[in-house]
CSV table of C-alpha atoms in Angstrom, one decimal:
chain,number,residue,atom,x,y,z
A,1,UNK,CA,17.4,80.5,34.3
A,2,UNK,CA,14.4,80.8,37.0
A,3,UNK,CA,16.2,79.0,39.5
A,4,UNK,CA,17.9,80.4,42.6
A,5,UNK,CA,21.2,80.5,42.8
A,6,UNK,CA,23.0,79.3,45.9
A,7,UNK,CA,24.5,81.5,48.8
A,8,UNK,CA,28.1,80.1,48.4
A,9,UNK,CA,30.7,81.0,46.9
A,10,UNK,CA,30.9,78.2,43.0
A,11,UNK,CA,33.0,75.6,43.8
A,12,UNK,CA,35.4,74.9,40.5
A,13,UNK,CA,34.6,71.4,40.3
A,14,UNK,CA,32.2,68.8,42.4
A,15,UNK,CA,33.8,65.6,43.6
A,16,UNK,CA,36.7,66.5,40.9
A,17,UNK,CA,34.0,66.9,38.0
A,18,UNK,CA,35.0,70.5,36.4
A,19,UNK,CA,31.3,72.0,36.0
A,20,UNK,CA,32.1,75.4,35.1
A,21,UNK,CA,34.2,74.3,32.3
A,22,UNK,CA,31.9,71.5,30.7
A,23,UNK,CA,29.5,74.7,30.9
A,24,UNK,CA,32.1,76.7,29.0
A,25,UNK,CA,32.7,73.8,26.5
A,26,UNK,CA,29.1,73.9,25.9
A,27,UNK,CA,29.0,77.7,25.6
A,28,UNK,CA,32.5,78.0,23.3
A,29,UNK,CA,30.4,74.9,21.1
A,30,UNK,CA,27.2,76.5,20.7
A,31,UNK,CA,27.0,77.3,17.2
A,32,UNK,CA,27.9,73.4,16.5
A,33,UNK,CA,25.0,72.9,18.8
A,34,UNK,CA,22.5,74.9,17.7
A,35,UNK,CA,23.8,73.8,13.8
A,36,UNK,CA,23.4,70.4,15.0
A,37,UNK,CA,19.6,71.2,16.2
A,38,UNK,CA,18.6,73.1,13.4
A,39,UNK,CA,19.7,69.8,11.4
A,40,UNK,CA,17.1,67.7,13.2
A,41,UNK,CA,13.9,69.7,13.9
A,42,UNK,CA,14.0,70.0,9.9
A,43,UNK,CA,13.8,66.7,9.3
A,44,UNK,CA,10.1,66.0,10.7
A,45,UNK,CA,8.7,63.7,12.5
A,46,UNK,CA,5.5,63.6,13.0
A,47,UNK,CA,4.4,60.9,15.4
A,48,UNK,CA,1.8,59.0,12.9
A,49,UNK,CA,4.1,59.2,9.3
A,50,UNK,CA,6.3,56.0,9.7
A,51,UNK,CA,8.0,57.2,6.6
A,52,UNK,CA,9.1,60.4,8.1
A,53,UNK,CA,10.2,58.6,11.0
A,54,UNK,CA,12.4,56.4,9.4
A,55,UNK,CA,14.0,59.1,7.9
A,56,UNK,CA,14.8,61.8,10.3
A,57,UNK,CA,15.7,58.6,12.9
A,58,UNK,CA,18.1,57.8,10.2
A,59,UNK,CA,19.4,62.2,10.2
A,60,UNK,CA,20.4,61.7,13.8
A,61,UNK,CA,21.8,58.0,13.7
A,62,UNK,CA,24.4,60.3,11.7
A,63,UNK,CA,24.8,63.2,13.3
A,64,UNK,CA,25.2,61.0,16.4
A,65,UNK,CA,28.5,58.8,15.0
A,66,UNK,CA,30.0,62.6,13.7
A,67,UNK,CA,30.2,63.7,16.8
A,68,UNK,CA,30.8,60.6,19.2
A,69,UNK,CA,32.5,57.9,16.3
A,70,UNK,CA,30.6,54.1,15.5
A,71,UNK,CA,28.9,53.2,18.3
A,72,UNK,CA,30.4,50.5,20.2
A,73,UNK,CA,26.9,48.2,20.0
A,74,UNK,CA,23.6,49.1,18.2
A,75,UNK,CA,20.3,48.3,17.6
A,76,UNK,CA,17.3,49.0,16.0
A,77,UNK,CA,13.6,47.6,17.1
A,78,UNK,CA,10.5,48.0,14.5
A,79,UNK,CA,8.2,49.9,15.5
A,80,UNK,CA,5.6,48.5,13.3
A,81,UNK,CA,3.4,51.3,12.5
A,82,UNK,CA,4.9,53.7,14.7
A,83,UNK,CA,8.6,54.9,15.0
A,84,UNK,CA,11.3,52.4,15.1
A,85,UNK,CA,13.4,51.9,17.9
A,86,UNK,CA,17.0,52.5,17.9
A,87,UNK,CA,19.7,52.2,20.6
A,88,UNK,CA,22.8,53.2,20.4
A,89,UNK,CA,26.0,52.5,23.5
A,90,UNK,CA,29.9,54.4,23.7
A,91,UNK,CA,31.6,53.5,26.0
A,92,UNK,CA,32.7,55.4,29.0
A,93,UNK,CA,36.8,56.5,30.3
A,94,UNK,CA,38.3,56.0,33.4
A,95,UNK,CA,40.7,58.1,35.3
A,96,UNK,CA,43.2,56.3,33.5
A,97,UNK,CA,42.3,57.3,30.0
A,98,UNK,CA,41.0,53.4,29.3
A,99,UNK,CA,37.3,52.2,27.9
A,100,UNK,CA,34.6,51.2,30.5
A,101,UNK,CA,32.2,49.1,28.7
A,102,UNK,CA,30.0,47.1,31.4
A,103,UNK,CA,26.7,47.7,30.5
A,104,UNK,CA,25.1,47.3,34.2
A,105,UNK,CA,27.7,50.8,34.3
A,106,UNK,CA,26.1,52.7,31.6
A,107,UNK,CA,24.2,56.2,31.8
A,108,UNK,CA,20.8,55.7,29.7
A,109,UNK,CA,19.8,58.6,28.0
A,110,UNK,CA,15.9,58.4,26.8
A,111,UNK,CA,15.1,60.9,23.7
A,112,UNK,CA,12.0,60.6,21.9
A,113,UNK,CA,12.1,61.6,18.3
A,114,UNK,CA,8.5,62.1,17.5
A,115,UNK,CA,6.5,65.4,17.5
A,116,UNK,CA,3.3,66.5,17.4
A,117,UNK,CA,3.2,68.9,14.4
A,118,UNK,CA,1.9,67.1,11.2
A,119,UNK,CA,4.8,66.8,7.8
A,120,UNK,CA,5.1,70.2,6.1
A,121,UNK,CA,4.5,72.3,9.5
A,122,UNK,CA,8.4,73.0,9.3
A,123,UNK,CA,7.5,75.0,5.9
A,124,UNK,CA,5.8,78.2,7.4
A,125,UNK,CA,8.2,77.8,11.2
A,126,UNK,CA,11.7,76.8,9.9
A,127,UNK,CA,13.6,76.8,13.1
A,128,UNK,CA,14.2,80.5,13.9
A,129,UNK,CA,15.9,82.7,16.7
A,130,UNK,CA,14.3,85.8,18.2
A,131,UNK,CA,16.5,87.3,20.6
A,132,UNK,CA,17.5,84.1,23.5
A,133,UNK,CA,14.2,82.4,21.8
A,134,UNK,CA,14.6,79.8,19.3
A,135,UNK,CA,11.6,78.8,18.2
A,136,UNK,CA,10.5,75.4,15.8
A,137,UNK,CA,8.6,72.5,15.8
A,138,UNK,CA,9.7,69.9,18.3
A,139,UNK,CA,12.7,72.1,19.9
A,140,UNK,CA,11.7,72.3,22.7
A,141,UNK,CA,9.6,68.5,23.0
A,142,UNK,CA,12.1,67.6,22.7
A,143,UNK,CA,15.0,67.2,19.8
A,144,UNK,CA,16.9,69.8,22.3
A,145,UNK,CA,17.4,66.6,24.9
A,146,UNK,CA,18.9,64.5,21.8
A,147,UNK,CA,21.8,67.2,20.5
A,148,UNK,CA,21.3,67.5,24.1
A,149,UNK,CA,23.2,64.4,25.5
A,150,UNK,CA,25.7,63.9,22.2
A,151,UNK,CA,27.2,67.3,23.2
A,152,UNK,CA,27.7,66.0,26.7
A,153,UNK,CA,29.6,63.4,26.4
A,154,UNK,CA,31.6,64.9,23.6
A,155,UNK,CA,32.3,68.0,26.3
A,156,UNK,CA,33.8,65.1,28.9
A,157,UNK,CA,35.9,63.2,26.2
A,158,UNK,CA,37.4,66.9,25.2
A,159,UNK,CA,37.8,68.1,28.6
A,160,UNK,CA,39.3,64.8,29.2
A,161,UNK,CA,37.2,63.9,32.5
A,162,UNK,CA,36.2,60.2,33.2
A,163,UNK,CA,32.7,59.3,32.7
A,164,UNK,CA,30.1,56.4,32.3
A,165,UNK,CA,29.1,54.9,29.0
A,166,UNK,CA,26.2,56.5,27.2
A,167,UNK,CA,23.4,54.3,25.9
A,168,UNK,CA,21.2,56.6,24.1
A,169,UNK,CA,17.4,55.2,24.0
A,170,UNK,CA,15.8,57.3,20.2
A,171,UNK,CA,12.2,56.1,20.2
A,172,UNK,CA,9.2,57.1,17.9
A,173,UNK,CA,5.8,57.3,19.7
A,174,UNK,CA,5.9,59.1,22.9
A,175,UNK,CA,3.2,61.6,22.1
A,176,UNK,CA,1.0,58.6,20.8
A,177,UNK,CA,1.3,56.7,24.4
A,178,UNK,CA,5.1,54.9,23.8
A,179,UNK,CA,3.7,51.4,22.3
A,180,UNK,CA,6.5,50.5,20.5
A,181,UNK,CA,9.1,51.9,23.4
A,182,UNK,CA,7.9,51.2,26.6
A,183,UNK,CA,9.2,47.4,26.4
A,184,UNK,CA,12.8,48.9,25.0
A,185,UNK,CA,13.0,51.3,27.8
A,186,UNK,CA,11.9,49.3,31.0
A,187,UNK,CA,14.6,46.5,29.9
A,188,UNK,CA,17.3,49.4,29.2
A,189,UNK,CA,16.5,50.7,32.2
A,190,UNK,CA,16.9,48.0,34.5
A,191,UNK,CA,20.5,47.2,32.6
A,192,UNK,CA,21.4,50.9,33.8
A,193,UNK,CA,23.4,52.0,36.5
A,194,UNK,CA,21.0,55.6,35.8
A,195,UNK,CA,18.5,56.9,34.0
A,196,UNK,CA,18.1,60.3,32.1
A,197,UNK,CA,15.1,61.9,30.6
A,198,UNK,CA,15.8,64.8,29.0
A,199,UNK,CA,12.8,66.3,28.7
A,200,UNK,CA,12.0,70.2,28.8
A,201,UNK,CA,12.7,71.5,32.6
A,202,UNK,CA,10.4,73.2,34.4
A,203,UNK,CA,11.8,76.4,34.3
A,204,UNK,CA,15.2,75.1,34.6
A,205,UNK,CA,14.5,72.7,36.8
A,206,UNK,CA,14.0,68.7,37.2
A,207,UNK,CA,10.8,67.1,37.7
A,208,UNK,CA,10.6,64.5,40.4
A,209,UNK,CA,6.4,64.2,40.5
A,210,UNK,CA,4.8,63.6,36.9
A,211,UNK,CA,0.3,62.3,37.0
A,212,UNK,CA,-0.7,59.1,35.2
A,213,UNK,CA,-2.4,59.0,32.1
A,214,UNK,CA,-5.9,56.5,31.2
A,215,UNK,CA,-7.0,56.8,27.7
A,216,UNK,CA,-10.4,55.8,27.0
A,217,UNK,CA,-12.0,55.9,23.4
A,218,UNK,CA,-16.2,55.1,24.1
A,219,UNK,CA,-18.1,54.6,20.7
A,220,UNK,CA,-22.1,54.5,20.2
A,221,UNK,CA,-23.3,52.5,17.7
A,222,UNK,CA,-27.0,53.2,16.7
A,223,UNK,CA,-29.2,53.4,13.5
A,224,UNK,CA,-29.8,56.2,11.2
A,225,UNK,CA,-32.7,57.4,9.3
A,226,UNK,CA,-34.1,60.4,7.8
A,227,UNK,CA,-34.8,63.1,11.3
A,228,UNK,CA,-37.3,64.4,9.4
A,229,UNK,CA,-39.2,62.1,7.6
A,230,UNK,CA,-38.6,58.8,9.9
A,231,UNK,CA,-37.3,60.2,13.0
A,232,UNK,CA,-38.6,57.1,14.9
A,233,UNK,CA,-37.1,54.4,13.1
A,234,UNK,CA,-33.5,55.6,13.8
A,235,UNK,CA,-31.5,55.4,17.4
A,236,UNK,CA,-29.6,58.1,17.9
A,237,UNK,CA,-25.8,57.2,19.0
A,238,UNK,CA,-25.2,60.9,19.4
A,239,UNK,CA,-27.7,61.1,22.1
A,240,UNK,CA,-26.8,58.5,23.5
A,241,UNK,CA,-23.0,58.9,24.1
A,242,UNK,CA,-23.8,62.4,25.2
A,243,UNK,CA,-26.0,60.7,28.1
A,244,UNK,CA,-22.8,58.8,29.4
A,245,UNK,CA,-20.8,62.1,29.4
A,246,UNK,CA,-21.7,63.0,32.8
A,247,UNK,CA,-21.1,59.8,34.1
A,248,UNK,CA,-17.6,59.7,32.5
A,249,UNK,CA,-16.7,63.2,34.6
A,250,UNK,CA,-17.8,62.1,37.5
A,251,UNK,CA,-15.0,59.8,37.6
A,252,UNK,CA,-12.7,62.8,38.0
A,253,UNK,CA,-11.9,63.6,41.8
A,254,UNK,CA,-10.0,66.5,42.6
A,255,UNK,CA,-9.1,66.6,46.3
A,256,UNK,CA,-7.3,63.1,44.9
A,257,UNK,CA,-5.8,64.9,42.0
A,258,UNK,CA,-7.6,63.0,39.9
A,259,UNK,CA,-9.2,64.9,36.2
A,260,UNK,CA,-11.1,63.6,33.4
A,261,UNK,CA,-11.5,65.2,29.6
A,262,UNK,CA,-14.0,64.3,27.2
A,263,UNK,CA,-11.4,66.0,24.9
A,264,UNK,CA,-13.2,65.2,21.5
A,265,UNK,CA,-16.4,64.1,20.7
A,266,UNK,CA,-17.8,63.2,17.2
A,267,UNK,CA,-20.9,61.7,15.2
A,268,UNK,CA,-23.7,61.7,12.8
A,269,UNK,CA,-23.2,62.4,8.8
A,270,UNK,CA,-25.6,65.7,9.0
A,271,UNK,CA,-27.7,67.7,10.1
A,272,UNK,CA,-30.7,66.0,9.2
A,273,UNK,CA,-30.0,62.6,10.3
A,274,UNK,CA,-30.3,60.6,13.0
A,275,UNK,CA,-26.7,59.6,14.4
A,276,UNK,CA,-26.1,55.8,13.4
A,277,UNK,CA,-23.0,56.4,15.5
A,278,UNK,CA,-20.6,58.8,17.6
A,279,UNK,CA,-17.7,58.8,19.4
A,280,UNK,CA,-15.3,60.1,22.1
A,281,UNK,CA,-11.4,60.7,23.5
A,282,UNK,CA,-11.4,60.2,27.5
A,283,UNK,CA,-7.7,61.7,29.2
A,284,UNK,CA,-7.4,60.9,32.7
A,285,UNK,CA,-4.5,62.2,34.8
A,286,UNK,CA,-4.0,60.7,38.3
A,287,UNK,CA,-1.4,61.3,41.1
A,288,UNK,CA,-1.6,57.5,42.6
A,289,UNK,CA,-2.0,54.3,40.8
A,290,UNK,CA,-5.0,53.5,43.1
A,291,UNK,CA,-6.5,56.4,41.8
A,292,UNK,CA,-5.4,55.5,37.9
A,293,UNK,CA,-6.9,51.8,39.1
A,294,UNK,CA,-10.1,53.3,40.0
A,295,UNK,CA,-10.9,55.4,37.1
A,296,UNK,CA,-9.6,52.9,34.4
A,297,UNK,CA,-12.2,50.5,36.5
A,298,UNK,CA,-15.3,53.4,36.5
A,299,UNK,CA,-13.9,53.8,32.5
A,300,UNK,CA,-14.7,49.9,31.5
A,301,UNK,CA,-17.9,49.8,34.3
A,302,UNK,CA,-19.8,52.6,31.9
A,303,UNK,CA,-23.3,52.1,30.9
A,304,UNK,CA,-25.7,53.7,28.0
A,305,UNK,CA,-28.0,55.1,31.0
A,306,UNK,CA,-31.9,54.9,30.6
A,307,UNK,CA,-33.7,55.4,28.2
A,308,UNK,CA,-30.8,54.7,25.9
A,309,UNK,CA,-30.1,51.1,27.1
A,310,UNK,CA,-33.5,50.4,26.8
A,311,UNK,CA,-33.0,50.3,23.4
A,312,UNK,CA,-31.4,47.6,21.6
A,313,UNK,CA,-30.8,48.9,18.5
A,314,UNK,CA,-28.3,51.3,20.6
A,315,UNK,CA,-24.1,49.8,21.5
A,316,UNK,CA,-21.5,51.0,23.3
A,317,UNK,CA,-17.5,49.5,23.3
A,318,UNK,CA,-15.4,50.9,25.7
A,319,UNK,CA,-11.3,50.9,25.2
A,320,UNK,CA,-9.6,51.6,28.1
A,321,UNK,CA,-5.9,51.9,28.3
A,322,UNK,CA,-3.7,52.6,31.6
A,323,UNK,CA,-1.1,53.9,29.6
A,324,UNK,CA,1.4,55.5,31.7
A,325,UNK,CA,1.4,55.0,35.7
A,326,UNK,CA,2.0,58.3,37.4
A,327,UNK,CA,5.8,59.1,38.6
A,328,UNK,CA,6.4,60.0,42.3
A,329,UNK,CA,9.9,60.3,44.1
A,330,UNK,CA,11.1,56.7,45.6
A,331,UNK,CA,14.8,56.0,47.4
A,332,UNK,CA,16.5,55.7,44.5
A,333,UNK,CA,14.8,58.6,42.7
A,334,UNK,CA,15.8,60.6,45.7
A,335,UNK,CA,19.5,59.6,45.6
A,336,UNK,CA,19.8,60.9,42.1
A,337,UNK,CA,18.8,64.0,42.4
A,338,UNK,CA,20.7,64.3,45.3
A,339,UNK,CA,23.4,64.4,42.8
A,340,UNK,CA,21.8,66.7,40.6
A,341,UNK,CA,21.3,68.5,43.4
A,342,UNK,CA,25.4,68.3,44.1
A,343,UNK,CA,26.6,69.1,40.6
A,344,UNK,CA,24.4,72.5,40.2
A,345,UNK,CA,25.5,73.9,43.2
A,346,UNK,CA,28.9,73.7,41.2
A,347,UNK,CA,27.1,76.1,38.6
A,348,UNK,CA,26.0,78.1,41.5
A,349,UNK,CA,22.3,77.0,40.9
A,350,UNK,CA,19.7,75.8,43.7
A,351,UNK,CA,17.3,72.5,42.3
A,352,UNK,CA,13.6,72.7,43.1
A,353,UNK,CA,12.5,69.8,41.7
A,354,UNK,CA,8.6,70.2,40.3
A,355,UNK,CA,5.5,68.2,40.0
A,356,UNK,CA,3.5,68.4,36.6
A,357,UNK,CA,0.5,66.9,35.2
A,358,UNK,CA,2.0,65.9,32.5
A,359,UNK,CA,3.4,62.5,31.7
A,360,UNK,CA,6.6,60.8,30.0
A,361,UNK,CA,8.4,58.4,29.7
A,362,UNK,CA,10.2,58.6,33.0
A,363,UNK,CA,6.8,57.0,34.2
A,364,UNK,CA,7.4,53.8,33.2
A,365,UNK,CA,11.1,53.5,34.9
A,366,UNK,CA,9.9,55.3,38.3
A,367,UNK,CA,7.1,52.6,38.2
A,368,UNK,CA,9.6,49.8,38.3
A,369,UNK,CA,11.8,51.5,41.0
A,370,UNK,CA,14.6,52.0,38.9
A,371,UNK,CA,16.7,55.2,39.5
A,372,UNK,CA,15.2,58.1,36.9
A,373,UNK,CA,15.8,61.7,36.9
A,374,UNK,CA,13.4,64.0,34.4
A,375,UNK,CA,12.8,67.0,33.0
A,376,UNK,CA,17.3,67.5,32.6
A,377,UNK,CA,16.5,69.1,28.7
A,378,UNK,CA,16.1,72.3,27.5
A,379,UNK,CA,14.8,75.5,29.4
A,380,UNK,CA,12.2,77.5,27.3
A,381,UNK,CA,8.0,77.5,27.0
A,382,UNK,CA,5.5,76.1,24.2
A,383,UNK,CA,5.3,72.0,24.2
A,384,UNK,CA,2.6,71.6,21.7
A,385,UNK,CA,2.5,75.2,20.9
A,386,UNK,CA,3.0,77.4,18.6
A,387,UNK,CA,5.2,80.2,20.3
A,388,UNK,CA,7.5,76.2,21.3
A,389,UNK,CA,10.8,77.8,21.9
A,390,UNK,CA,13.7,77.1,24.2
A,391,UNK,CA,16.4,79.9,25.9
A,392,UNK,CA,19.4,80.1,23.7
A,393,UNK,CA,21.6,81.5,27.3
A,394,UNK,CA,20.2,78.3,29.1
A,395,UNK,CA,21.9,75.6,27.0
A,396,UNK,CA,25.4,75.7,28.4
A,397,UNK,CA,24.4,75.3,32.2
A,398,UNK,CA,21.7,72.1,31.1
A,399,UNK,CA,24.1,70.4,28.9
A,400,UNK,CA,26.7,70.7,31.3
A,401,UNK,CA,24.4,69.3,33.9
A,402,UNK,CA,23.6,66.2,31.7
A,403,UNK,CA,27.3,66.0,31.0
A,404,UNK,CA,28.4,66.2,35.2
A,405,UNK,CA,26.1,63.6,35.9
A,406,UNK,CA,28.1,61.2,33.1
A,407,UNK,CA,31.3,62.0,35.2
A,408,UNK,CA,29.5,61.8,38.4
A,409,UNK,CA,27.8,58.0,37.5
A,410,UNK,CA,32.0,57.1,36.9
A,411,UNK,CA,33.4,58.7,39.8
A,412,UNK,CA,30.5,57.1,42.6
A,413,UNK,CA,28.6,54.2,41.3
């Protein structure tokens, strides 16, 4: 763990919650947890492959039932071309062993099961242990978070620790914008006492600030012509769109934490053809909502510069999606982070929340002013990269921390 240990003695319990015992339970059952992780990592779930997403979701549901029993309530929402949303609920336990079933008392765990890795990746890259590193496609981002959630509840049950009801929301399009997932996430968060997002941690630390995102797709339509015989009869979409790029990147404001990147640029059909069409994709990251609005409006206002603007054969199309609002600390989330700090002290750890450039589904919850904790998942490196991995030695403490939060919500509503 790359966090800093506390200098005080480690308590055996925090407000009656046996944090060391929860960590030891996860450590004792680590081999089972790893086998569960292997099952869902090997069930490939690329964001754009509906058939594999459906099959992978069935694998995850089967595993959840094996670990926690049939849910008390279940709903599945069709994601259309995207992955479906599966909403599973299990009751909590009070100090007398009775069930807690009230929806507003539940802790919501939001986990996306889609990954950036294409079908067939697992064939050449199965889940593999390399010392303390466990590597495989999607193991860090974020299939560990699913298994972590299940085993956190199982530990609480087997140790007889009172805990809040669990609501597990599984979404299948987080990596491509959460078009299908967002409405379900916002609705479920509004009905829950606390939302947890076990996305990868920041070297073992939760994340309390994430940048917001704006996506833009620009397309220029022109006229094709032979580049050698009659270039004057063409109107190059590539030349015109390239002239817009400086205006795109000029919308960045580094002093405000706003970055603008043209990530892709495609156009034309051949070297000797005046390009009839060109497209580019733009990624924007912002720290404040006002910047998100400014850049989104700036993108929508883009026009072809001269001399291209004077050519009626050239046409610019712009599609802008202010995809995720920025996530910054709110009073509700600060109070939730206080819970994390107290519970982590029971494991001898000090919490220093991190700010990161990437966005997650926690951004949606934070924007509603609701309590949300993000980055509670695996410790590792390399999301979306071929060195993606988690640290096996940090599985038990991260799982214990998630379990502690479920117990703390029951003990301190």
